[in-house]
Coordinates of N, CA and C and ligand atoms in Angstrom, one line a residue:
M26 N -36.4 58.6 -37.6 CA -36.6 59.8 -36.8 C -37.8 60.6 -37.4
R27 N -38.8 60.8 -36.5 CA -40.0 61.5 -37.0 C -39.7 63.0 -36.9
K28 N -40.2 63.8 -38.0 CA -40.0 65.2 -38.0 C -41.0 65.8 -36.9
I29 N -40.8 67.0 -36.5 CA -41.7 67.7 -35.6 C -42.7 68.5 -36.5
I30 N -44.0 68.4 -36.2 CA -45.0 69.1 -37.0 C -45.5 70.2 -36.1
V31 N -45.5 71.5 -36.7 CA -46.1 72.6 -36.0 C -47.3 73.0 -36.8
A32 N -48.5 72.6 -36.4 CA -49.7 72.8 -37.2 C -50.6 73.8 -36.6
G33 N -50.9 74.9 -37.3 CA -51.8 75.9 -36.8 C -53.2 75.7 -37.3
N34 N -54.2 75.7 -36.4 CA -55.6 75.6 -36.8 C -56.2 77.0 -36.5
W35 N -56.4 77.7 -37.6 CA -56.9 79.1 -37.4 C -58.4 79.2 -37.0
K36 N -59.1 78.1 -37.2 CA -60.6 78.1 -36.9 C -61.2 79.3 -37.7
M37 N -62.2 80.0 -37.1 CA -62.9 81.0 -37.8 C -62.3 82.4 -37.4
N38 N -61.0 82.5 -37.7 CA -60.3 83.8 -37.4 C -59.5 84.3 -38.6
H39 N -59.2 85.5 -38.5 CA -58.5 86.3 -39.5 C -59.3 86.7 -40.7
T40 N -59.2 88.0 -41.1 CA -59.7 88.5 -42.3 C -58.7 88.1 -43.4
Y41 N -59.2 88.4 -44.7 CA -58.3 88.0 -45.8 C -57.0 88.8 -45.7
S42 N -57.0 90.0 -45.3 CA -55.8 90.8 -45.3 C -54.9 90.3 -44.1
E43 N -55.5 90.0 -43.0 CA -54.7 89.5 -41.9 C -54.0 88.1 -42.3
A44 N -54.8 87.3 -42.9 CA -54.3 86.0 -43.3 C -53.1 86.1 -44.3
T45 N -53.3 86.9 -45.3 CA -52.2 87.0 -46.3 C -51.0 87.7 -45.7
T46 N -51.2 88.7 -44.9 CA -50.1 89.4 -44.2 C -49.3 88.4 -43.3
F47 N -50.0 87.6 -42.6 CA -49.4 86.6 -41.7 C -48.5 85.7 -42.6
V48 N -49.0 85.2 -43.7 CA -48.3 84.2 -44.5 C -47.0 84.9 -45.1
K49 N -47.2 86.1 -45.6 CA -46.1 86.8 -46.3 C -45.0 87.0 -45.2
S50 N -45.4 87.4 -44.0 CA -44.4 87.8 -43.0 C -43.8 86.5 -42.5
L51 N -44.5 85.4 -42.3 CA -43.9 84.1 -41.9 C -42.9 83.7 -42.9
L52 N -43.3 83.7 -44.2 CA -42.4 83.1 -45.2 C -41.1 83.9 -45.3
A53 N -41.2 85.2 -45.0 CA -40.0 86.0 -45.1 C -39.0 85.7 -43.9
N54 N -39.6 85.1 -42.9 CA -38.8 84.8 -41.7 C -38.4 83.3 -41.5
V55 N -38.9 82.4 -42.3 CA -38.7 81.0 -42.0 C -38.0 80.3 -43.1
K56 N -37.4 81.1 -44.0 CA -36.7 80.5 -45.2 C -35.6 79.5 -44.8
N57 N -35.0 79.7 -43.6 CA -33.9 78.8 -43.2 C -34.3 77.7 -42.3
V58 N -35.6 77.6 -42.1 CA -36.1 76.5 -41.2 C -35.8 75.2 -41.9
D59 N -35.2 74.3 -41.2 CA -34.8 73.0 -41.8 C -36.0 72.1 -41.9
D60 N -36.6 71.9 -43.1 CA -37.8 71.1 -43.2 C -37.6 69.6 -43.1
S61 N -36.3 69.2 -42.9 CA -36.1 67.8 -42.6 C -36.3 67.6 -41.1
K62 N -36.4 68.7 -40.4 CA -36.6 68.6 -38.9 C -38.0 69.0 -38.5
V63 N -38.5 70.1 -39.1 CA -39.7 70.7 -38.7 C -40.6 71.0 -39.9
E64 N -41.9 70.5 -39.8 CA -42.8 70.8 -40.9 C -43.8 71.9 -40.3
M65 N -44.0 72.9 -41.2 CA -44.9 74.0 -40.8 C -46.2 73.8 -41.5
L66 N -47.3 73.8 -40.8 CA -48.6 73.6 -41.4 C -49.6 74.7 -40.9
I67 N -50.4 75.2 -41.8 CA -51.5 76.2 -41.4 C -52.8 75.8 -42.0
A68 N -53.9 75.8 -41.2 CA -55.2 75.5 -41.8 C -56.1 76.8 -41.6
P69 N -56.2 77.5 -42.7 CA -57.0 78.8 -42.6 C -58.4 78.4 -43.0
T70 N -59.3 79.4 -42.9 CA -60.7 79.2 -43.4 C -60.6 78.8 -44.9
S71 N -61.5 78.0 -45.4 CA -61.4 77.5 -46.7 C -61.4 78.6 -47.8
I72 N -62.0 79.7 -47.6 CA -62.1 80.7 -48.7 C -60.7 81.3 -49.0
Y73 N -59.8 81.1 -48.1 CA -58.4 81.7 -48.4 C -57.5 80.6 -48.9
L74 N -57.9 79.4 -49.0 CA -57.0 78.3 -49.3 C -56.2 78.6 -50.6
T75 N -56.9 79.0 -51.7 CA -56.3 79.1 -53.0 C -55.2 80.2 -52.9
E76 N -55.6 81.3 -52.3 CA -54.6 82.4 -52.2 C -53.4 82.0 -51.3
L77 N -53.6 81.4 -50.2 CA -52.5 81.0 -49.3 C -51.6 79.9 -50.0
L78 N -52.3 79.0 -50.7 CA -51.5 78.0 -51.4 C -50.6 78.7 -52.5
A79 N -51.1 79.7 -53.1 CA -50.3 80.4 -54.2 C -49.2 81.1 -53.5
L80 N -49.4 81.8 -52.4 CA -48.4 82.5 -51.7 C -47.3 81.6 -51.2
S81 N -47.7 80.4 -50.7 CA -46.7 79.5 -50.1 C -46.1 78.5 -51.1
K82 N -46.4 78.6 -52.4 CA -45.9 77.7 -53.4 C -44.4 77.7 -53.4
D83 N -43.8 76.5 -53.5 CA -42.4 76.3 -53.5 C -41.7 76.7 -52.2
S84 N -42.5 76.8 -51.1 CA -41.9 77.2 -49.8 C -42.0 75.9 -48.9
N85 N -41.5 76.1 -47.6 CA -41.6 75.0 -46.7 C -42.9 75.1 -45.8
L86 N -43.9 75.9 -46.2 CA -45.1 76.0 -45.5 C -46.2 75.3 -46.2
L87 N -46.9 74.4 -45.5 CA -48.0 73.6 -46.0 C -49.3 74.2 -45.6
I88 N -50.3 74.2 -46.6 CA -51.6 74.8 -46.3 C -52.7 73.7 -46.4
G89 N -53.6 73.7 -45.5 CA -54.6 72.7 -45.5 C -56.0 73.2 -45.0
S90 N -57.0 72.3 -45.1 CA -58.3 72.7 -44.7 C -58.6 72.3 -43.3
Q91 N -59.7 72.8 -42.7 CA -60.0 72.5 -41.3 C -61.0 71.4 -41.3
D92 N -61.5 71.0 -42.5 CA -62.6 69.9 -42.5 C -62.7 69.5 -44.0
V93 N -63.5 68.4 -44.2 CA -63.9 68.0 -45.5 C -65.2 67.4 -45.4
S94 N -66.0 67.4 -46.6 CA -67.3 66.7 -46.5 C -67.2 65.2 -46.5
S95 N -68.2 64.5 -46.0 CA -68.2 63.1 -46.0 C -68.8 62.6 -47.3
H96 N -69.3 63.6 -48.1 CA -70.0 63.2 -49.4 C -69.0 63.5 -50.6
N97 N -69.3 62.8 -51.7 CA -68.5 63.1 -52.9 C -68.8 64.4 -53.6
N98 N -70.1 64.6 -53.9 CA -70.6 65.8 -54.5 C -72.1 65.8 -54.5
G99 N -72.7 66.9 -55.0 CA -74.1 66.9 -55.0 C -74.8 68.0 -54.2
A100 N -76.0 67.8 -53.7 CA -76.8 68.8 -53.1 C -76.5 68.8 -51.6
F101 N -75.3 69.4 -51.2 CA -74.9 69.5 -49.8 C -74.4 70.9 -49.6
T102 N -75.3 71.8 -49.5 CA -75.0 73.2 -49.4 C -74.0 73.6 -48.4
G103 N -73.0 74.3 -48.8 CA -71.9 74.7 -47.8 C -70.8 73.8 -47.7
E104 N -70.9 72.6 -48.2 CA -69.9 71.5 -48.0 C -68.8 71.7 -49.0
I105 N -67.6 71.1 -48.7 CA -66.5 71.1 -49.6 C -65.9 69.7 -49.7
S106 N -65.9 69.2 -50.9 CA -65.5 67.8 -51.0 C -64.0 67.6 -51.1
A107 N -63.5 66.4 -50.9 CA -62.1 66.0 -51.0 C -61.6 66.3 -52.4
E108 N -62.5 66.0 -53.4 CA -62.1 66.2 -54.8 C -61.8 67.6 -55.0
M109 N -62.7 68.5 -54.5 CA -62.5 69.9 -54.6 C -61.2 70.4 -54.0
L110 N -60.9 69.9 -52.8 CA -59.7 70.3 -52.1 C -58.5 69.8 -53.0
K111 N -58.6 68.6 -53.5 CA -57.5 68.1 -54.3 C -57.3 68.9 -55.6
S112 N -58.4 69.4 -56.1 CA -58.3 70.2 -57.4 C -57.6 71.5 -57.2
I113 N -57.4 72.0 -55.9 CA -56.6 73.2 -55.7 C -55.3 72.8 -55.0
S114 N -55.0 71.5 -54.9 CA -53.8 70.9 -54.3 C -53.5 71.3 -52.9
V115 N -54.6 71.2 -52.0 CA -54.3 71.4 -50.6 C -53.3 70.3 -50.1
D116 N -52.6 70.7 -49.1 CA -51.5 69.7 -48.6 C -52.1 68.7 -47.6
F117 N -53.1 69.2 -46.8 CA -53.6 68.3 -45.7 C -55.0 68.7 -45.4
S118 N -55.7 67.9 -44.6 CA -57.0 68.3 -44.0 C -57.2 67.8 -42.6
I119 N -57.6 68.7 -41.7 CA -58.0 68.3 -40.4 C -59.3 67.6 -40.4
I120 N -59.6 66.5 -39.7 CA -60.9 66.0 -39.6 C -61.1 65.6 -38.1
G121 N -62.4 65.6 -37.7 CA -62.8 65.1 -36.4 C -62.4 66.1 -35.3
H122 N -62.1 67.3 -35.6 CA -61.8 68.3 -34.5 C -63.0 68.3 -33.5
S123 N -62.7 68.4 -32.2 CA -63.8 68.3 -31.2 C -64.8 69.4 -31.4
E124 N -64.5 70.5 -32.0 CA -65.6 71.5 -32.3 C -66.5 71.0 -33.3
R125 N -66.0 70.2 -34.3 CA -66.9 69.6 -35.3 C -67.7 68.5 -34.6
R126 N -67.0 67.7 -33.7 CA -67.8 66.7 -33.1 C -68.9 67.2 -32.2
S127 N -68.6 68.3 -31.5 CA -69.6 68.7 -30.5 C -70.7 69.7 -31.2
Y128 N -70.2 70.6 -32.0 CA -71.2 71.6 -32.6 C -71.9 71.0 -33.8
H129 N -71.3 70.0 -34.5 CA -71.9 69.5 -35.7 C -72.2 68.0 -35.6
N130 N -72.2 67.5 -34.4 CA -72.6 66.1 -34.1 C -71.8 65.1 -34.9
E131 N -70.5 65.3 -35.2 CA -69.8 64.4 -36.0 C -69.4 63.1 -35.2
S132 N -69.7 62.0 -35.7 CA -69.4 60.7 -35.0 C -68.1 60.1 -35.6
N133 N -67.6 59.1 -34.9 CA -66.4 58.4 -35.4 C -66.7 57.8 -36.7
E134 N -67.9 57.4 -36.9 CA -68.3 56.7 -38.2 C -68.2 57.8 -39.3
M135 N -68.7 59.0 -39.1 CA -68.6 60.0 -40.1 C -67.1 60.4 -40.4
I136 N -66.3 60.5 -39.3 CA -64.9 60.8 -39.5 C -64.2 59.7 -40.3
N137 N -64.6 58.5 -40.1 CA -64.0 57.4 -40.8 C -64.4 57.6 -42.3
T138 N -65.6 58.0 -42.6 CA -66.0 58.2 -44.0 C -65.2 59.4 -44.6
K139 N -65.0 60.4 -43.8 CA -64.2 61.6 -44.3 C -62.8 61.1 -44.6
L140 N -62.3 60.3 -43.7 CA -60.9 59.8 -43.8 C -60.7 59.1 -45.1
K141 N -61.7 58.2 -45.4 CA -61.6 57.5 -46.7 C -61.6 58.4 -47.9
K142 N -62.4 59.4 -47.8 CA -62.5 60.4 -49.0 C -61.1 61.1 -49.1
L143 N -60.5 61.4 -48.0 CA -59.1 62.1 -48.1 C -58.1 61.1 -48.7
I144 N -58.2 59.9 -48.2 CA -57.2 58.9 -48.7 C -57.4 58.6 -50.2
E145 N -58.6 58.5 -50.6 CA -58.9 58.3 -52.1 C -58.3 59.5 -52.9
Q146 N -58.3 60.7 -52.3 CA -57.8 61.8 -53.1 C -56.3 62.1 -52.8
G147 N -55.7 61.3 -52.0 CA -54.3 61.5 -51.7 C -54.0 62.7 -50.9
I148 N -54.9 63.1 -50.0 CA -54.7 64.3 -49.2 C -54.3 63.8 -47.8
R149 N -53.3 64.4 -47.2 CA -52.9 63.9 -45.9 C -53.9 64.3 -44.8
P150 N -54.4 63.3 -44.1 CA -55.4 63.7 -43.0 C -54.7 63.9 -41.7
I151 N -55.3 64.8 -40.9 CA -54.9 64.9 -39.5 C -56.2 64.6 -38.7
V152 N -56.2 63.4 -38.1 CA -57.4 62.9 -37.4 C -57.4 63.2 -35.9
C153 N -58.4 64.0 -35.5 CA -58.4 64.4 -34.1 C -59.2 63.5 -33.2
I154 N -58.6 63.2 -32.0 CA -59.4 62.4 -31.0 C -59.1 63.0 -29.7
G155 N -59.9 62.7 -28.7 CA -59.6 63.2 -27.3 C -60.8 63.1 -26.4
E156 N -60.6 63.0 -25.1 CA -61.6 62.8 -24.2 C -62.2 64.1 -23.6
T157 N -63.4 64.1 -23.1 CA -63.9 65.3 -22.4 C -63.5 65.3 -21.0
L158 N -63.7 66.4 -20.3 CA -63.4 66.5 -18.9 C -64.1 65.4 -18.1
E159 N -65.4 65.2 -18.4 CA -66.2 64.2 -17.6 C -65.6 62.8 -17.8
Q160 N -65.2 62.5 -19.0 CA -64.6 61.2 -19.3 C -63.3 61.0 -18.6
R161 N -62.5 62.1 -18.5 CA -61.2 62.0 -17.8 C -61.5 61.8 -16.3
E162 N -62.5 62.6 -15.8 CA -62.8 62.4 -14.4 C -63.4 61.1 -14.0
A163 N -64.0 60.5 -15.0 CA -64.6 59.2 -14.7 C -63.6 58.0 -15.0
N164 N -62.4 58.4 -15.3 CA -61.3 57.4 -15.5 C -61.6 56.5 -16.7
V165 N -62.2 57.1 -17.7 CA -62.5 56.3 -18.9 C -61.7 56.8 -20.2
T166 N -60.7 57.6 -19.9 CA -59.9 58.2 -21.0 C -59.4 57.1 -22.0
K167 N -58.8 56.1 -21.4 CA -58.2 55.0 -22.3 C -59.3 54.4 -23.2
Q168 N -60.4 54.0 -22.5 CA -61.5 53.4 -23.3 C -62.0 54.3 -24.4
V169 N -62.1 55.6 -24.1 CA -62.6 56.6 -25.1 C -61.7 56.7 -26.2
I170 N -60.4 56.8 -25.9 CA -59.4 56.9 -27.0 C -59.3 55.7 -27.9
I171 N -59.4 54.5 -27.3 CA -59.4 53.3 -28.1 C -60.6 53.2 -29.0
E172 N -61.7 53.5 -28.4 CA -63.0 53.5 -29.2 C -62.9 54.5 -30.3
Q173 N -62.4 55.7 -30.1 CA -62.2 56.6 -31.2 C -61.3 56.1 -32.3
L174 N -60.2 55.5 -31.8 CA -59.2 55.0 -32.8 C -59.9 53.9 -33.6
K175 N -60.6 52.9 -33.0 CA -61.2 51.8 -33.7 C -62.3 52.4 -34.7
G176 N -63.0 53.4 -34.3 CA -64.1 53.9 -35.1 C -63.5 54.7 -36.3
C177 N -62.6 55.6 -36.0 CA -62.0 56.5 -37.0 C -61.2 55.6 -38.1
F178 N -60.6 54.6 -37.6 CA -59.7 53.8 -38.5 C -60.3 52.5 -39.0
L179 N -61.6 52.4 -38.8 CA -62.2 51.1 -39.3 C -61.9 50.9 -40.8
D180 N -61.5 49.7 -41.1 CA -61.1 49.3 -42.5 C -60.0 50.2 -43.1
I181 N -59.2 50.8 -42.3 CA -58.1 51.6 -42.8 C -56.8 50.9 -42.5
D182 N -56.0 50.6 -43.5 CA -54.7 50.0 -43.1 C -53.7 51.1 -42.9
L183 N -53.4 51.4 -41.7 CA -52.4 52.4 -41.4 C -51.0 52.1 -42.0
S184 N -50.7 50.8 -42.1 CA -49.4 50.4 -42.6 C -49.2 51.0 -44.1
N185 N -50.3 51.1 -44.8 CA -50.2 51.6 -46.2 C -50.5 53.1 -46.2
N186 N -50.8 53.7 -45.1 CA -51.1 55.1 -45.0 C -50.4 55.8 -43.9
Q187 N -49.1 55.7 -44.0 CA -48.3 56.2 -42.8 C -48.2 57.7 -42.8
A188 N -48.7 58.4 -43.8 CA -48.7 59.9 -43.8 C -49.8 60.4 -42.9
I189 N -50.8 59.5 -42.6 CA -51.9 59.9 -41.7 C -51.3 60.4 -40.4
V190 N -51.8 61.6 -39.9 CA -51.4 62.1 -38.6 C -52.5 62.0 -37.7
I191 N -52.2 61.7 -36.4 CA -53.2 61.6 -35.4 C -53.0 62.8 -34.4
A192 N -54.0 63.5 -34.1 CA -53.9 64.6 -33.1 C -54.7 64.2 -31.8
Y193 N -53.9 64.1 -30.7 CA -54.6 63.9 -29.4 C -54.9 65.3 -28.8
E194 N -56.2 65.5 -28.7 CA -56.6 66.8 -28.2 C -57.6 66.6 -27.1
P195 N -57.2 66.6 -25.8 CA -58.1 66.5 -24.7 C -59.1 67.7 -24.8
V196 N -60.4 67.4 -24.9 CA -61.4 68.5 -25.1 C -61.3 69.6 -24.1
W197 N -61.0 69.2 -22.8 CA -60.9 70.1 -21.7 C -59.7 71.1 -21.8
A198 N -58.8 70.8 -22.7 CA -57.6 71.7 -22.8 C -57.7 72.6 -24.1
I199 N -58.7 72.4 -24.9 CA -58.8 73.2 -26.1 C -59.4 74.6 -25.9
G200 N -58.6 75.6 -26.1 CA -59.0 77.0 -26.0 C -59.4 77.4 -24.6
T201 N -59.0 76.6 -23.6 CA -59.3 76.9 -22.2 C -58.1 77.5 -21.5
G202 N -57.0 77.4 -22.0 CA -55.8 77.8 -21.3 C -55.2 76.7 -20.4
K203 N -56.0 75.6 -20.3 CA -55.5 74.5 -19.5 C -54.8 73.6 -20.4
T204 N -53.5 73.2 -20.1 CA -52.8 72.3 -20.9 C -52.7 71.0 -20.2
A205 N -52.8 69.9 -20.9 CA -52.4 68.6 -20.2 C -51.0 68.7 -19.8
S206 N -50.6 68.2 -18.7 CA -49.2 68.2 -18.3 C -48.5 67.3 -19.3
P207 N -47.2 67.5 -19.5 CA -46.4 66.7 -20.4 C -46.6 65.2 -20.1
E208 N -46.7 64.8 -18.8 CA -46.9 63.4 -18.4 C -48.3 62.9 -18.8
Q209 N -49.3 63.8 -18.6 CA -50.7 63.4 -18.9 C -50.8 63.2 -20.5
A210 N -50.2 64.1 -21.2 CA -50.2 64.0 -22.7 C -49.5 62.7 -23.1
E211 N -48.3 62.5 -22.6 CA -47.4 61.4 -23.0 C -48.1 60.1 -22.7
E212 N -48.8 60.0 -21.6 CA -49.5 58.7 -21.2 C -50.5 58.4 -22.3
V213 N -51.3 59.3 -22.8 CA -52.2 59.0 -23.9 C -51.5 58.8 -25.2
H214 N -50.5 59.6 -25.5 CA -49.8 59.3 -26.8 C -49.2 57.9 -26.8
S215 N -48.7 57.5 -25.7 CA -48.1 56.1 -25.7 C -49.3 55.0 -25.8
I216 N -50.4 55.3 -25.3 CA -51.6 54.4 -25.5 C -51.9 54.3 -27.0
I217 N -51.9 55.5 -27.7 CA -52.2 55.6 -29.1 C -51.1 54.8 -29.9
R218 N -49.8 55.0 -29.6 CA -48.8 54.4 -30.3 C -48.8 52.9 -30.1
N219 N -49.1 52.4 -28.9 CA -49.2 51.0 -28.6 C -50.4 50.4 -29.4
W220 N -51.4 51.1 -29.5 CA -52.6 50.6 -30.2 C -52.2 50.4 -31.7
I221 N -51.5 51.3 -32.2 CA -51.0 51.2 -33.6 C -50.1 50.0 -33.8
K222 N -49.2 49.8 -32.8 CA -48.3 48.7 -32.8 C -49.1 47.4 -32.8
D223 N -50.0 47.3 -31.9 CA -50.8 46.1 -31.7 C -51.7 45.7 -32.9
N224 N -52.2 46.8 -33.6 CA -53.2 46.5 -34.6 C -52.5 46.6 -36.0
Y225 N -51.3 47.1 -36.1 CA -50.7 47.1 -37.5 C -49.3 46.6 -37.3
S226 N -48.3 47.4 -37.0 CA -46.9 46.8 -36.8 C -46.1 47.8 -36.0
M227 N -45.0 47.4 -35.5 CA -44.0 48.2 -34.8 C -43.5 49.3 -35.7
E228 N -43.2 48.9 -37.0 CA -42.7 49.8 -37.9 C -43.7 51.0 -38.2
T229 N -45.0 50.6 -38.4 CA -46.0 51.6 -38.6 C -46.1 52.5 -37.4
A230 N -46.1 51.9 -36.2 CA -46.3 52.7 -35.0 C -45.1 53.7 -34.9
E231 N -44.0 53.4 -35.4 CA -42.8 54.3 -35.3 C -42.9 55.4 -36.3
Q232 N -43.6 55.1 -37.4 CA -43.7 56.1 -38.5 C -44.8 57.2 -38.3
I233 N -45.9 56.8 -37.7 CA -47.0 57.7 -37.6 C -46.8 58.8 -36.6
H234 N -47.1 60.1 -37.1 CA -47.0 61.2 -36.2 C -48.2 61.4 -35.3
I235 N -47.9 61.6 -34.1 CA -49.0 61.9 -33.1 C -48.8 63.3 -32.5
L236 N -49.7 64.2 -32.8 CA -49.6 65.6 -32.3 C -50.4 65.7 -31.0
Y237 N -49.9 66.7 -30.2 CA -50.7 67.1 -29.0 C -51.4 68.4 -29.3
G238 N -52.6 68.6 -28.9 CA -53.3 69.9 -29.1 C -54.1 70.2 -27.8
G239 N -54.0 71.4 -27.4 CA -54.7 71.9 -26.2 C -53.9 72.9 -25.5
S240 N -54.2 74.2 -25.9 CA -53.5 75.4 -25.3 C -51.9 75.3 -25.4
V241 N -51.4 74.7 -26.5 CA -50.0 74.8 -26.7 C -49.6 76.2 -27.0
K242 N -48.5 76.6 -26.5 CA -48.0 78.0 -26.7 C -46.4 78.0 -26.6
P243 N -45.8 79.1 -27.0 CA -44.3 79.1 -26.9 C -43.8 78.7 -25.5
A244 N -44.5 79.1 -24.4 CA -44.1 78.8 -23.1 C -44.1 77.3 -22.7
N245 N -44.9 76.5 -23.4 CA -45.0 75.1 -23.0 C -44.6 74.1 -24.1
I246 N -44.4 74.6 -25.3 CA -44.2 73.6 -26.4 C -42.9 72.7 -26.2
A247 N -41.9 73.3 -25.6 CA -40.6 72.6 -25.5 C -40.8 71.4 -24.6
E248 N -41.5 71.6 -23.4 CA -41.6 70.4 -22.5 C -42.6 69.4 -23.1
L249 N -43.5 69.8 -23.9 CA -44.4 68.8 -24.5 C -43.6 68.0 -25.5
L250 N -42.9 68.7 -26.4 CA -42.1 68.0 -27.4 C -41.0 67.2 -26.9
A251 N -40.6 67.4 -25.6 CA -39.5 66.6 -25.0 C -40.0 65.2 -24.7
Q252 N -41.3 65.0 -24.8 CA -41.9 63.6 -24.5 C -41.6 62.7 -25.7
P253 N -41.3 61.5 -25.5 CA -40.9 60.6 -26.6 C -42.0 60.3 -27.6
N254 N -43.2 60.4 -27.2 CA -44.3 60.1 -28.2 C -45.1 61.3 -28.7
I255 N -44.6 62.5 -28.4 CA -45.2 63.7 -28.9 C -44.4 64.3 -30.0
D256 N -45.0 64.3 -31.2 CA -44.3 64.6 -32.4 C -44.6 66.0 -33.0
G257 N -45.3 66.8 -32.2 CA -45.6 68.1 -32.7 C -46.9 68.6 -32.0
G258 N -47.4 69.7 -32.5 CA -48.6 70.3 -31.9 C -49.6 70.7 -32.9
L259 N -50.9 70.6 -32.6 CA -52.0 71.1 -33.3 C -52.5 72.3 -32.5
I260 N -52.3 73.5 -33.0 CA -52.3 74.7 -32.2 C -53.3 75.7 -32.7
G261 N -54.2 76.1 -31.8 CA -55.3 77.1 -32.1 C -54.8 78.5 -31.8
G262 N -55.2 79.0 -30.7 CA -54.9 80.4 -30.3 C -53.5 80.9 -30.5
A263 N -52.5 80.1 -30.1 CA -51.1 80.6 -30.3 C -50.6 80.5 -31.7
S264 N -51.4 80.0 -32.6 CA -50.9 80.0 -34.0 C -51.4 81.2 -34.8
L265 N -52.2 82.1 -34.1 CA -52.8 83.2 -34.8 C -51.9 84.4 -35.0
K266 N -50.9 84.5 -34.1 CA -50.0 85.6 -34.2 C -48.7 85.1 -34.8
V267 N -48.2 85.8 -35.9 CA -47.0 85.3 -36.6 C -45.8 85.1 -35.7
D268 N -45.6 86.0 -34.7 CA -44.4 85.9 -33.8 C -44.5 84.7 -33.0
S269 N -45.7 84.4 -32.5 CA -45.8 83.3 -31.6 C -45.7 82.0 -32.4
Y270 N -46.2 81.9 -33.6 CA -46.1 80.7 -34.4 C -44.6 80.5 -34.7
K271 N -44.0 81.5 -35.2 CA -42.6 81.4 -35.5 C -41.7 81.0 -34.3
E272 N -42.1 81.5 -33.2 CA -41.3 81.2 -32.0 C -41.4 79.7 -31.7
M273 N -42.6 79.1 -31.9 CA -42.8 77.7 -31.6 C -42.0 76.9 -32.7
V274 N -42.0 77.4 -33.9 CA -41.2 76.7 -34.9 C -39.7 76.7 -34.6
N275 N -39.3 77.8 -34.1 CA -37.8 78.0 -33.8 C -37.5 77.1 -32.6
I276 N -38.4 77.0 -31.6 CA -38.1 76.1 -30.4 C -38.1 74.7 -30.9
A277 N -39.0 74.3 -31.8 CA -39.1 72.9 -32.2 C -37.8 72.6 -33.0
E278 N -37.3 73.5 -33.8 CA -36.1 73.2 -34.7 C -34.9 73.0 -33.8
K279 N -34.9 73.7 -32.6 CA -33.6 73.6 -31.8 C -33.6 72.3 -31.0
L280 N -34.7 71.6 -30.9 CA -34.8 70.4 -30.0 C -33.9 69.3 -30.5
Ligands
PEP29 C1 -57.2 73.4 -31.6 O1 -57.7 74.3 -32.2 O2 -57.1 72.3 -32.0 C2 -56.6 73.8 -30.3 C3 -55.9 72.9 -29.6 O3 -56.8 75.1 -29.8 P1 -55.9 75.8 -28.7 O4 -54.5 75.7 -29.0 O5 -56.4 77.3 -28.7 O6 -56.3 75.2 -27.4

């Protein structure tokens, strides 16, 4: 039985005081959340990682980064390496978010390199994939998804890396208020799970978590999580307010 993952991607939001207040308030309210059923993850901006990791130490809240460098170290101004993230014990790292793909020209090849750096350091990756509106309207969603899977997981044995999380995020649903219907999301999630089964094994396909991302909020999370292949959410806007994040955790725990 896969746990449900409620992962918040804060992007470039929250001041230091807002971020620390959020985490303190959340921790005071989620002590009883059963972490064998629901995993709570938050990805703040990198400069708060150390502080939020310290605040959430020994709790059921996991703190991770929104990205990682594809390089090991050296003259890469502004970049943060997997080794650096490991040295402060981050719990996970998002890679391949569509905003990184579109604003920073990240390719599947680069995401594959980043994935290998995270695996080398033992940091749990959340790998984002998803089609644009033009691709959906041109009926090439399946091809795009398979191509992204092949590119991102080139030379990666998912059977030996079952902690890897995949996030299906249709680009047209991110931050737009448009959510894929539960059926639309489930269709792509089952394509992803079948691809894992065909390329690795049934057992691996059953272990890997596949999250949905794209305007998830308290009002729609239950119907999305009711789908057999949706194992949680990667959530932007609705993860920024502690009440709404907590509500989604509570809904997930009751399912
Ligand atoms: C995201 O940040 O990955 C995302 C899905 O954002 P939102 O929930 O705001 O659409």
